[in-house]
XYZ file of C-alpha atoms in Angstrom:
526
model
C -34.931 6.160 37.533
C -36.085 9.117 35.439
C -32.523 9.566 34.097
C -32.603 6.081 32.434
C -35.993 6.693 30.801
C -36.230 8.322 27.264
C -39.453 9.744 26.045
C -40.526 9.799 22.367
C -43.713 10.813 20.658
C -44.643 9.097 17.482
C -46.740 10.303 14.587
C -47.599 8.497 11.428
C -48.104 11.393 9.086
C -51.052 11.492 6.564
C -49.577 14.330 4.499
C -46.846 14.642 2.007
C -45.957 12.660 -1.103
C -47.494 9.250 -1.753
C -45.457 6.347 -0.452
C -46.055 4.324 -3.573
C -43.181 4.020 -5.956
C -42.951 5.065 -9.527
C -44.053 1.599 -10.601
C -47.651 2.690 -10.494
C -47.393 5.420 -13.005
C -50.889 6.581 -13.528
C -54.046 6.124 -11.386
C -55.988 4.264 -13.999
C -56.538 7.219 -16.408
C -53.854 5.847 -18.651
C -55.838 2.744 -19.365
C -56.816 3.947 -22.799
C -54.422 6.974 -22.957
C -55.407 10.606 -23.300
C -57.985 9.924 -26.079
C -59.644 6.528 -25.858
C -61.537 6.921 -29.137
C -58.405 7.868 -31.079
C -56.482 5.016 -29.589
C -59.201 2.508 -30.544
C -59.410 3.792 -34.090
C -55.560 3.673 -34.394
C -55.475 0.043 -33.062
C -58.202 -1.007 -35.554
C -56.293 0.574 -38.437
C -53.098 -0.915 -37.313
C -54.597 -4.508 -37.136
C -56.179 -3.919 -40.590
C -52.826 -2.862 -42.084
C -51.002 -5.842 -40.495
C -53.646 -8.189 -42.033
C -53.856 -6.735 -45.509
C -50.081 -6.131 -45.848
C -49.054 -9.549 -44.430
C -47.516 -10.605 -47.759
C -44.943 -7.842 -47.286
C -44.809 -7.503 -43.433
C -44.207 -11.228 -42.724
C -40.845 -11.281 -44.614
C -39.901 -8.027 -42.995
C -40.701 -9.333 -39.534
C -38.737 -12.552 -40.183
C -35.863 -10.455 -41.574
C -35.826 -8.268 -38.393
C -35.810 -11.321 -36.150
C -32.910 -12.914 -38.032
C -31.048 -9.514 -37.876
C -31.505 -9.501 -34.104
C -30.255 -13.147 -33.939
C -27.173 -12.604 -36.145
C -26.163 -9.090 -34.831
C -24.002 -10.417 -31.898
C -22.065 -12.644 -34.277
C -21.547 -9.759 -36.711
C -20.425 -7.467 -33.903
C -17.964 -10.146 -32.704
C -16.410 -10.503 -36.139
C -16.230 -6.750 -36.687
C -13.475 -6.594 -34.076
C -11.111 -8.302 -36.489
C -12.455 -7.780 -40.061
C -14.394 -5.051 -41.854
C -18.100 -4.773 -41.392
C -19.078 -5.796 -44.812
C -16.866 -8.908 -44.653
C -18.341 -9.791 -41.246
C -21.884 -9.449 -42.497
C -21.220 -11.515 -45.643
C -19.484 -14.230 -43.580
C -22.223 -14.566 -40.998
C -25.147 -14.382 -43.483
C -23.505 -16.923 -45.778
C -22.805 -19.444 -42.981
C -26.308 -18.865 -41.512
C -28.215 -19.463 -44.759
C -25.880 -22.429 -45.759
C -26.574 -24.024 -42.387
C -30.254 -23.338 -42.696
C -30.406 -24.712 -46.259
C -28.497 -27.843 -45.167
C -30.956 -28.443 -42.430
C -33.849 -28.171 -44.774
C -32.213 -30.531 -47.192
C -31.530 -33.105 -44.534
C -35.089 -32.857 -43.267
C -36.452 -33.300 -46.850
C -34.260 -36.446 -47.446
C -35.281 -37.987 -44.160
C -38.939 -37.271 -44.608
C -38.867 -38.766 -48.086
C -37.113 -41.935 -46.842
C -39.568 -42.209 -43.906
C -42.516 -41.936 -46.317
C -41.208 -44.795 -48.357
C -40.596 -47.069 -45.388
C -43.877 -46.616 -43.446
C -45.910 -48.945 -45.756
C -43.533 -51.798 -44.755
C -45.058 -51.742 -41.285
C -48.624 -52.035 -42.396
C -49.259 -55.266 -40.452
C -47.852 -53.734 -37.250
C -49.995 -50.724 -37.688
C -53.132 -52.877 -38.036
C -52.135 -54.793 -34.939
C -51.861 -51.549 -32.962
C -55.243 -50.417 -34.269
C -56.830 -53.695 -33.278
C -55.305 -53.256 -29.784
C -56.889 -49.873 -29.490
C -60.249 -51.269 -30.441
C -59.901 -54.056 -27.916
C -59.524 -51.402 -25.166
C -63.079 -50.319 -25.557
C -64.710 -53.671 -26.433
C -67.264 -54.897 -24.015
C -68.003 -51.467 -22.498
C -71.538 -50.123 -22.204
C -70.801 -47.385 -24.810
C -69.761 -49.844 -27.470
C -72.891 -52.035 -26.808
C -75.181 -49.070 -27.138
C -73.407 -48.061 -30.446
C -73.699 -51.601 -31.810
C -77.446 -51.750 -30.886
C -78.238 -48.406 -32.492
C -76.340 -49.346 -35.679
C -78.130 -52.741 -35.879
C -81.508 -51.188 -35.347
C -80.939 -48.608 -38.007
C -79.773 -51.154 -40.508
C -82.799 -53.358 -39.870
C -85.209 -50.433 -40.142
C -83.660 -49.385 -43.458
C -83.846 -52.900 -44.795
C -87.571 -53.256 -43.829
C -88.448 -50.012 -45.522
C -86.725 -51.230 -48.733
C -88.668 -54.468 -48.664
C -92.045 -52.728 -48.373
C -91.424 -50.788 -51.612
C -92.775 -52.278 -54.924
C -89.998 -53.585 -57.275
C -90.495 -50.701 -59.694
C -89.870 -48.073 -56.887
C -86.742 -49.695 -55.617
C -83.683 -47.877 -56.664
C -80.521 -49.669 -57.423
C -77.337 -48.117 -56.360
C -75.727 -46.293 -59.234
C -72.446 -47.513 -60.612
C -69.771 -44.955 -59.893
C -67.986 -43.609 -62.956
C -64.349 -42.503 -62.416
C -63.253 -39.678 -64.704
C -59.515 -39.165 -64.894
C -57.933 -36.054 -66.246
C -54.434 -36.118 -67.677
C -51.984 -33.712 -66.209
C -51.007 -30.966 -68.495
C -49.761 -27.429 -68.574
C -52.342 -26.074 -66.205
C -51.350 -28.501 -63.490
C -47.727 -27.365 -63.903
C -48.766 -23.718 -63.665
C -50.827 -24.457 -60.579
C -47.936 -26.150 -58.857
C -45.580 -23.344 -59.675
C -48.120 -20.736 -58.475
C -48.514 -22.541 -55.162
C -44.692 -22.364 -54.609
C -44.275 -18.792 -55.883
C -45.543 -17.083 -52.689
C -43.329 -18.922 -50.186
C -40.358 -18.722 -52.424
C -40.936 -14.939 -52.993
C -41.105 -14.394 -49.211
C -38.008 -16.369 -48.544
C -36.158 -14.489 -51.238
C -37.200 -11.199 -49.693
C -35.942 -12.361 -46.338
C -32.636 -13.372 -47.835
C -32.258 -9.920 -49.459
C -33.347 -7.944 -46.430
C -31.239 -9.578 -43.784
C -27.680 -8.580 -45.034
C -28.774 -5.049 -45.877
C -30.322 -4.700 -42.372
C -27.174 -6.025 -40.789
C -25.087 -3.531 -42.785
C -27.364 -0.575 -42.038
C -28.467 -1.428 -38.493
C -26.787 1.725 -36.997
C -28.324 3.867 -39.712
C -31.747 2.366 -39.085
C -31.365 3.067 -35.426
C -30.477 6.739 -36.097
C -33.530 7.054 -38.406
C -35.846 5.643 -35.747
C -34.506 8.149 -33.233
C -35.093 10.949 -35.756
C -38.605 9.661 -36.448
C -39.558 10.065 -32.762
C -37.863 13.480 -32.563
C -34.877 14.807 -30.712
C -37.154 16.010 -27.943
C -37.869 12.410 -26.915
C -34.307 11.273 -27.351
C -34.015 9.748 -23.778
C -37.273 7.841 -24.244
C -36.345 6.512 -27.648
C -32.910 5.482 -26.513
C -34.291 3.594 -23.522
C -37.010 1.896 -25.615
C -34.580 0.805 -28.320
C -32.002 -0.481 -25.890
C -34.628 -2.418 -23.908
C -36.206 -3.879 -27.056
C -32.860 -4.861 -28.474
C -31.752 -6.394 -25.192
C -34.939 -8.376 -24.513
C -35.407 -9.607 -28.117
C -31.726 -10.602 -28.592
C -31.656 -12.314 -25.257
C -34.926 -14.221 -25.981
C -33.718 -15.313 -29.424
C -30.254 -16.392 -28.425
C -31.423 -18.156 -25.321
C -34.258 -19.943 -27.102
C -31.957 -20.955 -29.923
C -29.472 -22.447 -27.480
C -32.266 -24.227 -25.484
C -33.826 -25.648 -28.686
C -30.484 -26.812 -30.117
C -29.724 -28.566 -26.891
C -33.088 -30.205 -26.745
C -32.757 -31.315 -30.395
C -29.335 -32.906 -29.805
C -30.450 -34.714 -26.587
C -33.590 -35.871 -28.365
C -31.681 -37.202 -31.336
C -29.171 -39.011 -29.162
C -31.870 -40.547 -27.020
C -33.961 -41.773 -29.927
C -30.796 -43.118 -31.562
C -29.850 -45.241 -28.518
C -33.478 -46.425 -28.193
C -33.260 -47.790 -31.784
C -35.715 -45.402 -33.327
C -34.967 -44.851 -37.029
C -34.463 -41.326 -38.415
C -33.452 -40.027 -34.938
C -31.763 -37.026 -36.594
C -35.053 -36.074 -38.280
C -36.991 -36.174 -35.040
C -34.330 -34.277 -33.170
C -34.251 -31.494 -35.778
C -38.116 -31.234 -35.768
C -38.302 -31.351 -32.033
C -35.761 -28.559 -31.618
C -37.281 -26.407 -34.426
C -40.895 -26.754 -33.229
C -40.003 -25.559 -29.837
C -39.845 -22.096 -31.275
C -43.683 -22.341 -31.265
C -44.767 -21.411 -27.688
C -46.622 -24.132 -25.685
C -47.898 -26.397 -28.384
C -44.668 -26.732 -30.377
C -42.987 -29.317 -28.156
C -45.891 -31.632 -28.145
C -46.354 -31.317 -31.925
C -42.776 -32.356 -32.245
C -43.365 -35.394 -30.071
C -46.316 -36.751 -32.144
C -44.181 -37.935 -35.165
C -41.581 -40.036 -33.278
C -44.346 -41.576 -31.033
C -46.389 -42.389 -34.122
C -43.451 -43.945 -35.847
C -42.456 -45.996 -32.742
C -46.043 -47.316 -32.595
C -45.789 -48.283 -36.263
C -42.435 -50.009 -36.385
C -41.933 -51.634 -32.905
C -43.951 -54.717 -31.921
C -45.732 -54.452 -28.591
C -46.012 -51.404 -26.392
C -42.775 -51.401 -24.402
C -40.631 -49.237 -26.668
C -43.373 -46.677 -27.526
C -44.111 -46.255 -23.813
C -40.324 -45.855 -23.131
C -40.205 -43.263 -25.871
C -43.077 -41.268 -24.375
C -41.451 -41.421 -20.951
C -38.074 -40.240 -22.400
C -39.787 -37.322 -24.154
C -41.570 -36.246 -21.035
C -38.308 -36.494 -18.957
C -36.528 -34.458 -21.545
C -39.202 -31.856 -21.591
C -39.105 -31.547 -17.788
C -35.276 -31.332 -17.951
C -35.553 -28.560 -20.553
C -38.168 -26.561 -18.628
C -36.639 -26.926 -15.144
C -32.901 -26.850 -15.958
C -32.059 -25.538 -19.353
C -34.529 -22.613 -19.224
C -33.371 -21.704 -15.717
C -29.772 -21.590 -16.912
C -30.247 -19.712 -20.155
C -33.137 -17.432 -19.097
C -31.566 -15.388 -16.299
C -34.363 -12.795 -17.189
C -37.616 -13.293 -18.777
C -38.789 -11.834 -21.976
C -41.059 -9.376 -20.163
C -44.424 -11.065 -21.106
C -46.683 -12.889 -18.669
C -47.890 -16.431 -19.421
C -51.449 -15.224 -19.982
C -50.332 -12.335 -22.085
C -48.129 -14.626 -24.192
C -51.069 -17.004 -24.783
C -53.234 -14.109 -25.855
C -50.460 -12.908 -28.145
C -49.950 -16.329 -29.753
C -53.713 -16.457 -30.487
C -53.715 -12.978 -31.965
C -50.727 -13.344 -34.197
C -51.807 -16.833 -35.338
C -55.257 -15.400 -36.220
C -53.630 -12.503 -38.053
C -50.688 -14.264 -39.882
C -51.413 -17.910 -39.636
C -48.690 -20.438 -38.852
C -45.952 -17.786 -39.168
C -47.660 -15.855 -36.426
C -46.910 -18.766 -34.065
C -43.216 -18.377 -34.621
C -42.992 -14.608 -34.424
C -45.547 -14.124 -31.727
C -43.146 -13.871 -28.769
C -40.477 -11.470 -30.175
C -43.022 -9.248 -31.762
C -44.945 -9.025 -28.532
C -41.848 -8.234 -26.608
C -41.042 -5.264 -28.912
C -44.670 -4.125 -28.724
C -44.762 -4.153 -24.868
C -41.372 -2.344 -24.663
C -42.811 0.605 -26.636
C -46.216 0.312 -24.882
C -44.364 0.735 -21.535
C -43.101 4.189 -22.642
C -46.062 5.397 -24.762
C -49.097 6.559 -22.580
C -51.631 5.718 -25.261
C -50.436 2.026 -25.258
C -49.621 1.679 -21.692
C -52.641 -0.444 -21.066
C -51.007 -3.239 -23.161
C -47.939 -3.239 -20.884
C -50.154 -3.269 -17.782
C -52.322 -6.145 -19.043
C -49.746 -8.347 -20.662
C -46.335 -7.534 -18.959
C -44.818 -9.664 -16.256
C -43.478 -6.715 -14.178
C -45.485 -5.802 -11.009
C -47.732 -2.764 -11.680
C -48.822 -2.437 -8.077
C -46.350 -2.276 -5.156
C -46.507 -4.622 -2.208
C -47.922 -1.935 0.182
C -50.687 -1.159 -2.356
C -51.695 -4.804 -2.630
C -51.561 -5.239 1.160
C -53.774 -2.106 1.741
C -56.209 -3.356 -0.939
C -56.548 -6.854 0.735
C -56.965 -5.210 4.138
C -59.779 -3.100 2.722
C -61.315 -6.284 1.417
C -60.865 -7.809 4.900
C -58.858 -10.640 3.460
C -56.540 -11.193 6.442
C -55.138 -14.516 5.172
C -53.806 -13.124 1.883
C -52.606 -10.013 3.650
C -50.580 -12.194 5.962
C -49.246 -14.202 2.967
C -48.035 -10.891 1.292
C -46.119 -9.905 4.428
C -44.580 -13.396 4.822
C -43.493 -13.417 1.137
C -41.929 -10.032 1.579
C -40.009 -11.296 4.570
C -38.458 -14.040 2.484
C -36.705 -11.240 0.450
C -36.336 -8.404 2.944
C -35.512 -8.132 6.640
C -38.261 -7.391 9.188
C -37.276 -3.673 9.577
C -37.494 -3.149 5.897
C -40.943 -4.799 5.618
C -42.359 -2.801 8.440
C -40.902 0.476 7.278
C -41.539 0.116 3.555
C -44.823 -1.890 3.473
C -46.643 -1.876 6.772
C -46.152 1.792 7.862
C -47.189 3.052 4.285
C -50.397 1.048 4.675
C -51.124 3.041 7.874
C -50.261 6.311 6.101
C -52.580 5.454 3.183
C -55.371 4.411 5.423
C -55.107 7.618 7.442
C -55.049 9.752 4.352
C -58.142 8.080 2.847
C -59.931 8.410 6.078
C -59.137 12.081 6.304
C -60.356 12.609 2.771
C -63.527 10.669 3.314
C -62.613 7.762 1.025
C -62.984 5.142 3.824
C -65.270 5.335 6.752
C -64.257 5.063 10.401
C -65.004 1.341 10.640
C -62.837 0.495 7.628
C -60.091 2.655 9.059
C -60.106 0.966 12.398
C -60.237 -2.406 10.691
C -57.128 -1.698 8.658
C -55.242 -0.446 11.665
C -56.263 -3.423 13.845
C -55.204 -5.834 11.020
C -51.771 -4.261 10.659
C -51.434 -4.430 14.475
C -52.322 -8.155 14.500
C -49.844 -8.864 11.691
C -47.069 -6.921 13.469
C -47.645 -8.779 16.766
C -47.359 -12.005 14.985
C -43.938 -10.993 13.574
C -42.440 -9.842 16.870
C -38.996 -11.364 17.463
C -37.978 -12.791 20.755
C -36.635 -10.336 23.310
C -33.026 -10.499 24.475
C -32.349 -12.302 27.732
C -31.548 -10.338 30.848
C -32.464 -6.839 32.089
C -32.848 -4.108 29.402
C -30.012 -1.644 29.245
C -32.366 1.270 28.314
C -36.047 1.997 28.969
C -38.018 4.110 26.558
C -41.510 5.488 27.077
C -43.491 6.144 23.816
C -46.615 7.985 23.428
C -48.741 8.061 20.264
C -49.579 11.544 18.882
C -52.488 11.032 16.614
C -54.317 7.866 17.518
C -54.171 4.073 17.052
C -52.097 4.209 13.888
C -49.327 5.908 15.708
C -49.530 3.388 18.486
C -49.119 0.525 15.946
C -46.018 2.259 14.591
C -44.603 2.407 18.159
C -45.428 -1.262 18.684
C -43.359 -2.181 15.518
C -40.461 0.006 16.981
C -40.730 -1.803 20.299
C -40.442 -5.237 18.608
C -37.355 -4.002 16.660
C -35.683 -2.685 19.822
C -36.371 -5.671 22.003
C -33.515 -7.848 20.664
C -31.076 -4.969 21.457
C -32.244 -5.043 25.132
C -34.140 -1.740 24.828
C -37.552 -1.799 26.572
C -40.076 0.450 24.948
C -43.287 1.099 26.827
C -46.137 2.189 24.522
C -48.676 4.509 26.224
C -52.297 4.633 25.093
C -52.978 7.274 22.514
C -55.866 8.602 24.780
C -53.429 9.804 27.470
C -53.167 13.539 27.944
C -49.842 15.329 27.940
C -49.881 15.738 31.694
C -50.648 12.046 32.170
C -47.693 11.306 29.891
C -45.415 13.515 32.029
C -46.520 11.817 35.175
C -45.964 8.395 33.756
C -42.379 9.345 32.834
C -41.631 10.813 36.188
């Protein structure tokens, strides 16, 4: 029988390189970079410059985003016509289309403003219906009682005063000023700033498109040839992420606007084109934009349609369209994300809105994407990428080890089960569970965890492994293997995993206790 028995000795080593991948670059010291004070001062100065120079930086940011958006079209046309002609064609068509949309929106808004007063009676009826919803409630009765008591008290105080003391209400005097030259200058001054910014954007976009390759070379030279590989990766990643985001978002919003306009048209809502354009355009504002775009058509439907049937149908249609956009269109167009987590994007939207106002809402996502791309490669800014990025910064084995140290067996099991949905059992045990035993043994040897914590981690890994054991093959095993652990319980757990993997192949592995001596192992084999 000894000829059919194979003997192995297992050892889960606690030396050598760390099993964690390069995803965990840094051990926490890169949180604020090599010089935290210098990084903090630099961030404060950068935020101050962004705020005080917003009159110049906002048009530049918009021009850069339009350049990213139009670059693929320019590159496509450059295959057949010269670069300057391609840029001129794309820019002309883009600004003509944008101007046409603004013109249509202006006409539709003006016509809507003139027609709303026609539905005054219907609006009053809806307001009366809203008031009836709360009539008879305890809150309304309390409010009426308080108002009545206050009115009676005020009247009683007035009656106790002598006639000479009573003050009659003064007659209001309306003073009207005739509009003159100063009003014209004020109106022109109010329009000068947005027109100036728009003009700067129109001028910058064609020049940026023409000189985009030269600008790229200058950025490479600015960072230095010694960091050529880093600069190339950062620029390529930023260009890929921002272009993909802008193109995907534009396609999604355009589809949403067309579907919204068609749906509103068939529902009989006037100015469906206006509401479709606004709904698609406002979706460029993260999170709140779609709901802002829904307010105007809902308000108009409440004003013009008698009863509540059509307004409620419109609300249901808009919710269904929003769900379709989020679940279908975004899944189709966004094969990859922009690289920003949801919490990080919310924080970025708040920051850029505080810094640049309403324009910050529009440019928040692409600017944050660019910032995180460079933060990923610059140690002093790496904390931004760690806090706001959507890529995992801790590997699965590190998360599993951390939860086992916290004695959270449920979440640890969930981590392993989630990994099994993506990888086979042998990969999960080899790349996730065995490294946990290695890290636990290393930390125990260095005094970072005590003996009780070490035994708890090893036992937890053993329990998880036993729960994952596949069914053994039917029939007698073709081979029998005797395994002995070399350095304790962790090695025995590794052998148990190997036993479970060999069982479907009709290989029987017997795991000896790690407390057996060498002579006892020899006797067991013989």
